[in-house]
C-alpha cells in the first residue's frame, strides 16, 4: 500500500506560560492535536509521532512574547493519499451503486459503480451483494474483503477518499496477491484447488498480507498510546 | 404546481411501465444529469416530490419512498452546485412527519449521501441531529402515552442512522459531537415560558444521553456527557437568587424550607401517598413556579437515571472519569453553582467505594496543590460540604481525609510567623473552616469508634486552630461556635480564650477571607432545592443537620425540648447515623414508627415549629449555616 511514509520533522512548539510547569506534557498535547487531521505543512495526515530529541533550552521569542518556543525533532508517520496512488482498505458496505471502504481503520473511501471496471458484475445472493469478476470467477469483492484501489481524489477535511477500480491491478488484495483462499473463505472448500497452489497461498499470506496487517496493528498501538497520553 | 406534475408524471410511469429498481435509479440519474445540460423538468418533478409532507395518500407515500430509494442509488450524481434545491429539500425533511416506510427510505438516502462525498457529511449529521427534537406542533401529541411509540420510532431510527454513518465514515464521529453541541437548544428564560420548548429540550438531552450509552459512545461519549453538564450549569446560573427568594425575609424562608424538608422526609419514608397532604413543598415555596428550575429538575433526573443505567451496565467508572473532569473544569469554578453539583453527589452515591472516594481525593489534591486561590477555596468548600453531607461515606474515610487537610494546614502554619490576616491567608482559613464544618457533622460518629477517636485525638487540631493566624476568629462565627461546643464536650479542644459570638452568622473577618466570591459562605451540598431530584435521588443519601448527633447532644440537660431530643437522638442513633449507610435500610424502616412518633410528639407546624425547634440551642446549626444561599452572601 502506498501513501504511508515516515518523516523526520524539525518542529518548534510554542508553549503557553500556563503550561510551563509540565513542558513535556504540553508538547505531547500539542503534537496530539495534529493527529488524524490533514495538515498542509506535512501534506498529509499525522497518524503517529515520536519525539526523539528534546532540546533542553527553550527560547522566548520576541514576536510571540509570553509563549516560549521549544525546538524538537519528531518522527512522524504520515498518511498522504494522492491521486493515482494505490491504497488498501476493507469493504464495509457493498451495493450495486457503490462500494464503501475503510482505509487504516479511520479514513473512508467510496467507489461508485462507474469507477468499477466492467470486468466486475454485481450479484446479489440472499440479500448479500458482491462483485464478481467475469474473467476470474474466484475474484470476488464483498463485505469484509480487503481491496486495493486507485485514489481519484481526497476530501481533506473529513479524510474521505474517492476511489476507482478501473485499472487491472486493482481489486481484492487476496486474489491479486495470488491468494484465492483468503478472498473466498466460505465457498472455497467446495472448489478444487489446482496442485501446488496451496503452498503458494500460504506463502502469500506470509509475505503479502503481513505488511498490511502489521501496519494496522502498529497504528492501533499508536492510537492506544495517544489515548493514554491524552488522559 | 410542481407537486402536481411530479405526482401525475411519475405515477403514470410507474403504473404503465412498471420500472425495476435499477431502471428507476437510472431514470433519476438521467434527471440529475440533464440539469447540467439545461433540461430540468424531471429534476423539478423530483424536487416537488420531496415537498410532499402533509397527509399523504398511500400512492403519494409510495411515490415518495420510490423516489427516495432511487435517489439513494444515484447519490454520486448529486452535485452540490446544480442540485442545490434538491439537497435543501432533502435536508429540510422532518422524520417526525412521516411513517416508518418513508423514514427508512429517507435515512437510507441520508446515509448514502454522507458516504458518497465528504462534502455532505456535515449536512447529513446536521439533518439527523435536527431530528432529535420533534416539531413544535407535535409536542402535545407526543406527551400522550401513544406518542411515546412515535418518539421511539423516530429516535431509534435516527440513532441507527448515526451509527451507520460512523460505521462508513469513522471521522464523522468527531464531527457529530460538534454538531450536537452546536445544535443544543439555547435556554432563554422567555422561550422557556412555553412548555413545548421545555419538552423539546428534555428530548434533546435524552438523545444526548442516548448517544452516550449507544454504540458510538467510544467516540462521542465523553463529549456528550460534558455537553449535558454544561447545559445543567447553564440552566443553573440562569436561576438567579431572586427566583429562589421570593419572600421578604430570607431567614424565615430557609427555616420553613428546612421544616418542610424534614417533614417530607419523615412522611416520605413512611408512606408516599401522604405526600399530597403536606403543606406546600419546599420547591414550590422557595423556587415558585420557575420554569427554568423545573426544566433543570427534570434534566437532572434524566441524568441521574442515566447514571443508574451506567451503574447497572458496570460502566459507571468510565462515565465517572468524564464527569469528574467536567466537574473540575466547569462546575468547580462556576460562581456559586447551586444544583448541578448534585450530579457528582449522586454518581458518588451510586459507587461510594470507588467514585465517592475518588471525588473526595481529587478535591483534596486540588486544594493542596493548585495555583489559583479561588479554585483551592472552592475545592475545599466542596470537600467540606461533601464530607459532611454524604451519608454513604464511611467514618474512617472521613477521618483520613480530615487528616490530610489538617496536615496541610499544620504545614502551612509552620511556615508563617505573621499575625492574623484574612486576605493573605484565605486558603488557610478556608481549610480550617472546612475542618471545623466537617467535624460539626461528624465528630460524634468519629468519637463513637475507638480507633477513629484515637486518630482524631492525635490530630494536631490545637496547633492549627490556636495558631497566631487565629482561624477561630476569622472563620464563620456560627461554625466556630458549634465546633467549639462539640469539641469541648468531646474533650478534643479547649480554648482558654472566650469567644463572644453574639449569634453572628458572619463577621467582618470571614467576609474578608471569603473575598468577592464569598467562598466563606459556600456550602455547595446544602439541601437540594429541586423537588424531584431531592425526593427520589438525593435525600436517601443525604445527611440532614437535624439527624446529626452532636457530641454534647445526649448530655445536655437544660435544653427545653430535652425529652424529645433525647428520644430523637436515640432513635437516630441507631439508624441514620449508622455510617455504613445503605446496609441499615431495614433498621431504618423498623425505626420509622418510633421516629414518626417522635415527630408527632413535636407537633410541628411549619412556622411555629421553627422557633420551637431551632430556637433552642441544639438546633441552631442549620438555620445558621443554611443561608449560604441567601442574598447577603452575594
GROMACS .gro file of C-alpha atoms in nm, chain A residues 21 36 92-93 96-97 100 102 105-106 108 110 112-114 155 157-160, chain B residues 25-26 29 73 76-77 111 115-119 121 167-171 175 371:
model
   40
   21UNK     CA    1   0.501   2.361   3.471
   36UNK     CA    2  -0.587   1.239   1.245
   92UNK     CA    3  -1.769  -0.228   0.493
   93UNK     CA    4  -2.069  -0.192   0.268
   96UNK     CA    5  -2.485  -0.214  -0.677
   97UNK     CA    6  -2.419   0.158  -0.688
  100UNK     CA    7  -1.763   0.161   0.074
  102UNK     CA    8  -1.237   0.198   0.529
  105UNK     CA    9  -0.944   0.198   1.022
  106UNK     CA   10  -1.020   0.568   1.005
  108UNK     CA   11  -1.339   0.629   0.445
  110UNK     CA   12  -1.615   0.522  -0.178
  112UNK     CA   13  -1.907   0.436  -0.731
  113UNK     CA   14  -2.026   0.193  -0.995
  114UNK     CA   15  -1.884   0.390  -1.289
  155UNK     CA   16  -1.158   1.539   0.075
  157UNK     CA   17  -1.138   1.792   0.576
  158UNK     CA   18  -1.309   1.468   0.657
  159UNK     CA   19  -1.044   1.241   0.502
  160UNK     CA   20  -1.287   1.099   0.256
  256UNK     CA   21  -3.217   0.460  -1.042
  257UNK     CA   22  -3.108   0.526  -1.400
  260UNK     CA   23  -2.961   0.968  -1.268
  304UNK     CA   24  -2.884   0.479  -0.582
  307UNK     CA   25  -2.294   1.005  -0.674
  308UNK     CA   26  -2.466   1.214  -0.939
  342UNK     CA   27  -2.651   0.755   0.486
  346UNK     CA   28  -2.089   0.820   0.242
  347UNK     CA   29  -2.079   0.940  -0.117
  348UNK     CA   30  -1.890   1.260  -0.065
  349UNK     CA   31  -1.710   1.426   0.222
  350UNK     CA   32  -1.893   1.749   0.146
  352UNK     CA   33  -2.120   1.463   0.590
  398UNK     CA   34  -1.951   0.285   1.054
  399UNK     CA   35  -1.892   0.402   0.700
  400UNK     CA   36  -1.706   0.723   0.779
  401UNK     CA   37  -1.521   0.688   1.107
  402UNK     CA   38  -1.412   1.051   1.105
  406UNK     CA   39  -1.796   1.600   1.359
  602UNK     CA   40  -0.216   2.753   4.189
   0.00000   0.00000   0.00000
